[in-house]
mmCIF file of C-alpha atoms and ligand atoms in Angstrom:
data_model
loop_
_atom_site.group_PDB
_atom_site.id
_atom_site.type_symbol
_atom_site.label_atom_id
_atom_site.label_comp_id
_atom_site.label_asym_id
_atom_site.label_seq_id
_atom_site.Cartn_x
_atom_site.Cartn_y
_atom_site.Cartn_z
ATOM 1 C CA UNK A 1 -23.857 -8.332 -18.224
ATOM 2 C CA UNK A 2 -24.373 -5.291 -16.280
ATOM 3 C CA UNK A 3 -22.902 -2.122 -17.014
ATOM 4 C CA UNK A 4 -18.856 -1.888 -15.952
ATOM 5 C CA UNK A 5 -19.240 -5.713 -15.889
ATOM 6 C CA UNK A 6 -16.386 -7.085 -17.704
ATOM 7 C CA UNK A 7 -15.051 -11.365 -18.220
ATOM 8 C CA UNK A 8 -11.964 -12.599 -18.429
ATOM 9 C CA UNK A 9 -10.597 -16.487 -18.163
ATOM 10 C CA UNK A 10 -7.635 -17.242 -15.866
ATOM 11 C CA UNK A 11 -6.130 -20.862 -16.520
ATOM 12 C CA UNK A 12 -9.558 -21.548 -18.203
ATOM 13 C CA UNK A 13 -11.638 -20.130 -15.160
ATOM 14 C CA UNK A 14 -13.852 -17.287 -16.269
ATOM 15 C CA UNK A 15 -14.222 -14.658 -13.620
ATOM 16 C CA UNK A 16 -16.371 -11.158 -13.930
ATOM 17 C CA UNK A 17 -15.552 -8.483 -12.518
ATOM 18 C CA UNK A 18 -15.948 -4.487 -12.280
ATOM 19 C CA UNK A 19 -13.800 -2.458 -14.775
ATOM 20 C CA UNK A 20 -11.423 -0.554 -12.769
ATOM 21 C CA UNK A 21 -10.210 -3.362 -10.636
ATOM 22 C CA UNK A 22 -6.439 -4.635 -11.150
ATOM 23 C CA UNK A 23 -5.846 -8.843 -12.080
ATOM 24 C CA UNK A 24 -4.604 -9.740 -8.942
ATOM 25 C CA UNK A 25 -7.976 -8.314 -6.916
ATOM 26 C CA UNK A 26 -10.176 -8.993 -9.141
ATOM 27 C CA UNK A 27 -8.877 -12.905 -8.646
ATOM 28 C CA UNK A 28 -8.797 -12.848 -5.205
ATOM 29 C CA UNK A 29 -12.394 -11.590 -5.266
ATOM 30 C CA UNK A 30 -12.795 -14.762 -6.993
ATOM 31 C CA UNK A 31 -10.760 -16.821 -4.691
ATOM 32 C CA UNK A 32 -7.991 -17.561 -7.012
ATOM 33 C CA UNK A 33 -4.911 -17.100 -5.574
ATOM 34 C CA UNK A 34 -1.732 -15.585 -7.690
ATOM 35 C CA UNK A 35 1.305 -15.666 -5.211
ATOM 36 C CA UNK A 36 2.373 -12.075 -4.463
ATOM 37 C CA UNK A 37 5.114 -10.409 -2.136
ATOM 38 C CA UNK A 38 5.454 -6.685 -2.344
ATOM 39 C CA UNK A 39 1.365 -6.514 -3.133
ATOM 40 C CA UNK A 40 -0.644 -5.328 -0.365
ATOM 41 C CA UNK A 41 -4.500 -4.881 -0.723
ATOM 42 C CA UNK A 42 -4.557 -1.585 1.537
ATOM 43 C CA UNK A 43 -1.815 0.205 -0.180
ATOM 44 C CA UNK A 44 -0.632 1.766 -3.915
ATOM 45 C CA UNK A 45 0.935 -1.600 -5.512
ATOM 46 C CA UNK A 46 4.599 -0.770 -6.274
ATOM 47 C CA UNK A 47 4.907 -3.809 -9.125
ATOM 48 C CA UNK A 48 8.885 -4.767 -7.894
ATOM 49 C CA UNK A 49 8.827 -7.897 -7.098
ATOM 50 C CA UNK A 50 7.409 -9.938 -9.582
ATOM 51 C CA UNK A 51 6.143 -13.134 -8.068
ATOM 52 C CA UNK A 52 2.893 -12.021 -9.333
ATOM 53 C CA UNK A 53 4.388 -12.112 -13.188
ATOM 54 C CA UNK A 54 1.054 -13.697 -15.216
ATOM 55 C CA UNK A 55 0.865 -14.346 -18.644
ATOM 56 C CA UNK A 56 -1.542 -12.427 -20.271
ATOM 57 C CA UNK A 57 -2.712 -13.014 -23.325
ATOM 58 C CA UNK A 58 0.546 -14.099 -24.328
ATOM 59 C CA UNK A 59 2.976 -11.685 -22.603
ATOM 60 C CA UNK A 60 4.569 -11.482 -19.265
ATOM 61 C CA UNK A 61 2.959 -8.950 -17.198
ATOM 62 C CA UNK A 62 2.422 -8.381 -13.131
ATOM 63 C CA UNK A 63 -0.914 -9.236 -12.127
ATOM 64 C CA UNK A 64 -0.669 -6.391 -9.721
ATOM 65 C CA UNK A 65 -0.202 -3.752 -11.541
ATOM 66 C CA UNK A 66 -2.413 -4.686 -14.296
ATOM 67 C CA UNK A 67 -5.645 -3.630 -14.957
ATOM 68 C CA UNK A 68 -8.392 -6.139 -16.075
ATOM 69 C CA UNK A 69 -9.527 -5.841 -20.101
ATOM 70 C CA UNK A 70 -12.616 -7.705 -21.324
ATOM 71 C CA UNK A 71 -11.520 -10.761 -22.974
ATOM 72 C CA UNK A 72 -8.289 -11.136 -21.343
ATOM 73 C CA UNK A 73 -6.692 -14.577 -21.132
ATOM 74 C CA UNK A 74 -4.268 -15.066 -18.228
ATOM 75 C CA UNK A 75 -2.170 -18.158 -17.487
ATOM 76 C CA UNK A 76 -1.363 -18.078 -13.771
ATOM 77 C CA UNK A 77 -0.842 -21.567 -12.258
ATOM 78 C CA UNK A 78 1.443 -23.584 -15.077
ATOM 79 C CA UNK A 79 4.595 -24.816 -14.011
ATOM 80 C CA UNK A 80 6.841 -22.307 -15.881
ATOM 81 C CA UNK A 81 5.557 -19.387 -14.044
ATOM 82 C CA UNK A 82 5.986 -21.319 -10.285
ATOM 83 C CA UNK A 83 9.143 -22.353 -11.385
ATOM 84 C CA UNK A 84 10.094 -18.994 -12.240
ATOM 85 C CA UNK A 85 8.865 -17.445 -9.161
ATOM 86 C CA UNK A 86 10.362 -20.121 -7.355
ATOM 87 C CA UNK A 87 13.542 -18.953 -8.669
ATOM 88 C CA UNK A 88 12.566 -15.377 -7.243
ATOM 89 C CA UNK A 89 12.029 -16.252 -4.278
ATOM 90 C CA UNK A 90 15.155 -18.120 -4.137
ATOM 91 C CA UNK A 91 17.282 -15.069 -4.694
ATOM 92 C CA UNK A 92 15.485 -13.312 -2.051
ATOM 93 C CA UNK A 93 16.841 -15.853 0.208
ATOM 94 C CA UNK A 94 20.028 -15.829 -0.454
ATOM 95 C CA UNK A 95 20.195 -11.991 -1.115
ATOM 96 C CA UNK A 96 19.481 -11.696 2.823
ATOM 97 C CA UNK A 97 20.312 -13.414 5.895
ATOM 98 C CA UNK A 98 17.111 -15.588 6.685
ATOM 99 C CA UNK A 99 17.847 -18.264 8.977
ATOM 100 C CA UNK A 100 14.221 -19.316 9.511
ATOM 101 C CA UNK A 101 14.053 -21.989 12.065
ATOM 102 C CA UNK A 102 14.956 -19.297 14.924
ATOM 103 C CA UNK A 103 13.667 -16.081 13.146
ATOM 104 C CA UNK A 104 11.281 -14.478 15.213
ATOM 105 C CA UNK A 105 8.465 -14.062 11.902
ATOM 106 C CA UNK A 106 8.704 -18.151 11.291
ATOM 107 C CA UNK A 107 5.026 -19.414 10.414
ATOM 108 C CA UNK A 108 4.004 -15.705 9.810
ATOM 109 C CA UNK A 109 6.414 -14.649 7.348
ATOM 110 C CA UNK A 110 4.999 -14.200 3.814
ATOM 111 C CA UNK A 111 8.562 -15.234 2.355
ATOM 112 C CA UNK A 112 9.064 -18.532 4.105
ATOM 113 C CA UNK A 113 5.028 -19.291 3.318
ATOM 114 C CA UNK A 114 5.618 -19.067 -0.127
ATOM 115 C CA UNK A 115 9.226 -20.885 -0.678
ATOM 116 C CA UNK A 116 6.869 -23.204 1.186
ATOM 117 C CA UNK A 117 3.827 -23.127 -0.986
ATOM 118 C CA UNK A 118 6.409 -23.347 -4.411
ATOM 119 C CA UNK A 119 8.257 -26.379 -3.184
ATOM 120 C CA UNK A 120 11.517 -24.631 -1.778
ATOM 121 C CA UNK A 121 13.528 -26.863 0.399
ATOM 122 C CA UNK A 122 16.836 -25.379 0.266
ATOM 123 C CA UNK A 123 18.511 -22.135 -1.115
ATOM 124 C CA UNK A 124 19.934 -23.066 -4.503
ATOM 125 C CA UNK A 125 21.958 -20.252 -4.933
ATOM 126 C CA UNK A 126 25.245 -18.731 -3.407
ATOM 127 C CA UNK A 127 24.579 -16.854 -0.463
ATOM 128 C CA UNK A 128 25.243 -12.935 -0.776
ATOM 129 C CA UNK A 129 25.911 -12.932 2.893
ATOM 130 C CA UNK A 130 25.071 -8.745 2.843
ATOM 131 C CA UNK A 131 25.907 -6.654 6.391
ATOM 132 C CA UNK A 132 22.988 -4.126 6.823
ATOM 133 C CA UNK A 133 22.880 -1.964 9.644
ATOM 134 C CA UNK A 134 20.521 -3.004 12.384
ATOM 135 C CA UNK A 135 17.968 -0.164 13.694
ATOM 136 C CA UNK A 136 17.027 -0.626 17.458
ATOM 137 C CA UNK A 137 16.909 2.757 18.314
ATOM 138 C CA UNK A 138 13.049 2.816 18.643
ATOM 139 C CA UNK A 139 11.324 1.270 22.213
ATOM 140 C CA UNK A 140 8.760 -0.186 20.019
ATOM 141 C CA UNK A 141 10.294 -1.031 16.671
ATOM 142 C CA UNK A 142 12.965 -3.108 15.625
ATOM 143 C CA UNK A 143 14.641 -2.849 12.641
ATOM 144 C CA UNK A 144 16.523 -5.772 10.799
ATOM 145 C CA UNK A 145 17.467 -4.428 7.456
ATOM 146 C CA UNK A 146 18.984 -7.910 7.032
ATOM 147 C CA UNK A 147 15.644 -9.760 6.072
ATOM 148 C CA UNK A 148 14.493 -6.928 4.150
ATOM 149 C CA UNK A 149 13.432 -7.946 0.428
ATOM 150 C CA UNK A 150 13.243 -4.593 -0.821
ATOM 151 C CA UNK A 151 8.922 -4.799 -1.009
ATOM 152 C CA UNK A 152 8.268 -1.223 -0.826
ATOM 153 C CA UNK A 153 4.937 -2.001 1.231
ATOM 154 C CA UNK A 154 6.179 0.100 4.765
ATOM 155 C CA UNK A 155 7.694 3.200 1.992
ATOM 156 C CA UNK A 156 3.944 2.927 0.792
ATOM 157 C CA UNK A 157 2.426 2.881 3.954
ATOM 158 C CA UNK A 158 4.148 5.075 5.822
ATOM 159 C CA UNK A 159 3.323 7.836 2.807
ATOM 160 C CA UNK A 160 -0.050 6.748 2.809
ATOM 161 C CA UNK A 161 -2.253 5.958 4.969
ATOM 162 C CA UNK A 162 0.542 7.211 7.897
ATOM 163 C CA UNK A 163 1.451 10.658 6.493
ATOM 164 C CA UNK A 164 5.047 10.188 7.562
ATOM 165 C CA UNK A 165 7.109 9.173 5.307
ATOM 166 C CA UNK A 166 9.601 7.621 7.301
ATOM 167 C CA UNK A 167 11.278 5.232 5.230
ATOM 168 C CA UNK A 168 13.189 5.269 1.179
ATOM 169 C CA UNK A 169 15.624 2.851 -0.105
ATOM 170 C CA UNK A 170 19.453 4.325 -0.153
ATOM 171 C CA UNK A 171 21.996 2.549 -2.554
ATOM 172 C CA UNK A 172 21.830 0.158 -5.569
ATOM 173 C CA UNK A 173 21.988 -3.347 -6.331
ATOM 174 C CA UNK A 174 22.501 -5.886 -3.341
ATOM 175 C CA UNK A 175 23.948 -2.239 -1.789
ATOM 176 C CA UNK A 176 19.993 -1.000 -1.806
ATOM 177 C CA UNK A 177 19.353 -1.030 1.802
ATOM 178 C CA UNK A 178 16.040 0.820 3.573
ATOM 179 C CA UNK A 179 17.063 3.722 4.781
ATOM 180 C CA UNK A 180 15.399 5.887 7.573
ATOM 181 C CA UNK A 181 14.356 9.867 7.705
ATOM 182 C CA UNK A 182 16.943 11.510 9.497
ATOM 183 C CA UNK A 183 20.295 10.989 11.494
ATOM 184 C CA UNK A 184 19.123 9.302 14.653
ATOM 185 C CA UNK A 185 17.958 6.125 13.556
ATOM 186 C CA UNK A 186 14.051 5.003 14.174
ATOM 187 C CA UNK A 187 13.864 6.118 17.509
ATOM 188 C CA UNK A 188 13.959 9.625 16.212
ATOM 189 C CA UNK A 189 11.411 9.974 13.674
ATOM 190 C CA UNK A 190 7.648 9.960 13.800
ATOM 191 C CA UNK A 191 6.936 6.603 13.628
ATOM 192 C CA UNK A 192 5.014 4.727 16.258
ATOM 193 C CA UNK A 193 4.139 0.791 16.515
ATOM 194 C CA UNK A 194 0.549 1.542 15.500
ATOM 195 C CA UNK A 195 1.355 2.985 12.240
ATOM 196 C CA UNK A 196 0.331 0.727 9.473
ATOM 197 C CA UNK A 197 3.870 0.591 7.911
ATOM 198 C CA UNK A 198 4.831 -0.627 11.230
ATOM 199 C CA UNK A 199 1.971 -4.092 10.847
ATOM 200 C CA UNK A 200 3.009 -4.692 6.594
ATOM 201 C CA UNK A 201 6.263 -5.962 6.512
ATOM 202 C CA UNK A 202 6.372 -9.467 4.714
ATOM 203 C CA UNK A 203 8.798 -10.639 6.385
ATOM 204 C CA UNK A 204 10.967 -9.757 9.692
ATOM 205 C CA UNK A 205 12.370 -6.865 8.718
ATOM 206 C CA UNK A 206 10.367 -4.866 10.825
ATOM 207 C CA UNK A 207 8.865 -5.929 14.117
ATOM 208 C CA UNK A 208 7.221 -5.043 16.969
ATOM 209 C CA UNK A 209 9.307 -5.525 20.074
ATOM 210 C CA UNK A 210 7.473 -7.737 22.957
ATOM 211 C CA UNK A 211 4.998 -8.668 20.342
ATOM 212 C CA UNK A 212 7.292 -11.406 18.076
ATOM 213 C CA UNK A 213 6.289 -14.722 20.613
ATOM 214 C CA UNK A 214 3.316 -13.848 22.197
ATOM 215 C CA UNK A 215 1.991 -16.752 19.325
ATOM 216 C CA UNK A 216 3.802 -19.819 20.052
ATOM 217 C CA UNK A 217 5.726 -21.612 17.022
ATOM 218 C CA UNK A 218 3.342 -23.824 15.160
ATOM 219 C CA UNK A 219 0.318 -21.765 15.923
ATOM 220 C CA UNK A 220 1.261 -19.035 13.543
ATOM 221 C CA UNK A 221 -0.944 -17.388 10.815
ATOM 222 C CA UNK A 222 0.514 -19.841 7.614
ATOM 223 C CA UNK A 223 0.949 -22.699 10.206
ATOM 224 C CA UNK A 224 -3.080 -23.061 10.402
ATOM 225 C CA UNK A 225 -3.136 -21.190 7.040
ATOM 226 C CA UNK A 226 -0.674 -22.062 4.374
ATOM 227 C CA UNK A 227 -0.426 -18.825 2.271
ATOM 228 C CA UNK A 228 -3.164 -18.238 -0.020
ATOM 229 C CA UNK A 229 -5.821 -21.100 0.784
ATOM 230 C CA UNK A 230 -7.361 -17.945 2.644
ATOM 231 C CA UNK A 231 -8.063 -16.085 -0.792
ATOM 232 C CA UNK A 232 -9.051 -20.029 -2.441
ATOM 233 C CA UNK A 233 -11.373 -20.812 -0.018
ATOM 234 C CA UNK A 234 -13.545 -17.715 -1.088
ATOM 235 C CA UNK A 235 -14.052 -19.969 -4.354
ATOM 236 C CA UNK A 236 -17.416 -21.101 -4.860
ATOM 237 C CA UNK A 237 -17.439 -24.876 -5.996
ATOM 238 C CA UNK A 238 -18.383 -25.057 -9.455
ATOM 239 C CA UNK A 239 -22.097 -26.288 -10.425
ATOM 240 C CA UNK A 240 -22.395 -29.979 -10.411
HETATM 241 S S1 SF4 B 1 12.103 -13.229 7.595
HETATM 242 FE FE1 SF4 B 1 10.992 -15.049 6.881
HETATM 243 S S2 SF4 B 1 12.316 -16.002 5.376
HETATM 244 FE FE2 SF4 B 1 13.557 -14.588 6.583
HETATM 245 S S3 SF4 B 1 14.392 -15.813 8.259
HETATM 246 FE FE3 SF4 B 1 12.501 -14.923 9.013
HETATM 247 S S4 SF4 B 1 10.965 -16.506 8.599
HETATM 248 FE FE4 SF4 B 1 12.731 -17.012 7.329
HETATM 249 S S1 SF4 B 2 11.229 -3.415 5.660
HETATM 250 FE FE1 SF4 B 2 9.695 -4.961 5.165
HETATM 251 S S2 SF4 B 2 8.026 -3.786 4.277
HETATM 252 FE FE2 SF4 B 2 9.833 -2.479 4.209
HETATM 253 S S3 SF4 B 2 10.754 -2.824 2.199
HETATM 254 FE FE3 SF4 B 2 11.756 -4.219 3.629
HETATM 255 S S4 SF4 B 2 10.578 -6.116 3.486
HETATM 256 FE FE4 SF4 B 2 9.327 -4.524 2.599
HETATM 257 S S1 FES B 3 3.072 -8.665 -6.103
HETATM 258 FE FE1 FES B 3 3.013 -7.896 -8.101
HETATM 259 S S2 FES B 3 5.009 -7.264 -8.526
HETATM 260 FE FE2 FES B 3 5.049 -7.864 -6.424
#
């Protein structure tokens, strides 16, 4: 192998890669697909949500945040780690208010893909029914702090690459809410709808006003494209 070249297996795939690289992009290099929410390729992975939780070489770890090792073994796709992120992703519904068949992010939203993708039907859980403030003091942003799931990607984003710094998380527990720079809501900070933590937002937290139908239901991004058979189509069939 060259230089920096370095193997691992993933559910008895082996995949090389560059030293340097973290689990989760290394494997999408290889078009294998660990489910992810607060991940973002662009920006500094945060490691809070979990769904990316792997098992390598015999202990629980996020694939995000976890740099590849030569030799590593990682169990990804086995039906204790789905059911465990299903469970994840089940709080996350409840935790919110996400009434998907008339939220404005349905067939784009990385949350609904995914309960999709790990066999949710219904919310299994009691619902938290939280009240977060609403933010629609900004012409081209609107703020619903009500699907938020707490990713971290638009704090990350709007540090870096934006240079603003707009948003932090205020509170604890199902209290944590996002919280904006300043007194006057949105409207009065820097932040403008090209800003990149304006376009990362999982889910409909936040959204660009006039922008949510210009793509009619059932011609969305996971309605053509479930969630991750983008990164699994990069897969090269195996040799005959
Ligand atoms: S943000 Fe996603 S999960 Fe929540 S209601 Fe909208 S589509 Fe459903
Ligand atoms: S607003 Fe969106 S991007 Fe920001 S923390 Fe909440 S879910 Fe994540
Ligand atoms: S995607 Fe890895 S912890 Fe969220």
């Amino acid at each position: 192998m060259p230089l920096g070249t370095l193997q691992f297996t993933i559910d008895g795939i082996t995949v090389q890669t560059q030293e340097g690289q973290s689990l989760i992009a290394a494997c999408d290099a290889a078009g294998l697909y660990i489910p992810r929410l607060c991940y973002h390729p662009d920006l500094r992975p945060a490691g809070n949500c979990r769904v990316c939780t792997c098992r390598i070489d015999g202990h629980q770890a996020a694939a995000c945040v976890t740099p590849v090792r030569d030799g590593m073994v990682v169990e990804n796709d086995t039906p204790q780690l789905n059911a465990d992120r299903l469970a994840l992703i089940e709080m996350m519904f409840v935790e919110g208010n996400h009434p998907c068949p008339y939220c404005v992010a349905s067939g784009d939203c990385e949350l609904q893909a995914l309960g999709y993708r790990l066999g949710m039907t219904a919310p299994v859980y009691p619902f938290f029914w939280p009240r977060h403030e609403i933010d629609a003091s900004h012409p081209d942003i609107f703020l619903d702090r009500e699907r938020c799931i707490a990713c971290s990607r638009c704090i990350e984003a709007s540090r870096m690459p934006d240079g603003k710094s707009v948003f932090s998380y205020e509170g604890r527990g199902i209290a944590m809410h996002l919280h904006v720079d300043g007194w006057g809501g949105l409207g009065a900070t820097q932040m403008a709808a090209i800003d990149k933590a304006a376009h990362v937002c999982p889910v409909a937290c936040i959204v660009i006003r006039r922008d949510g139908y210009r793509i009619p239901n059932g011609q969305r991004r996971f309605d053509k494209t479930p969630i991750g058979t983008d990164i699994e189509a990069r897969r090269k069939a195996p040799p005959s």
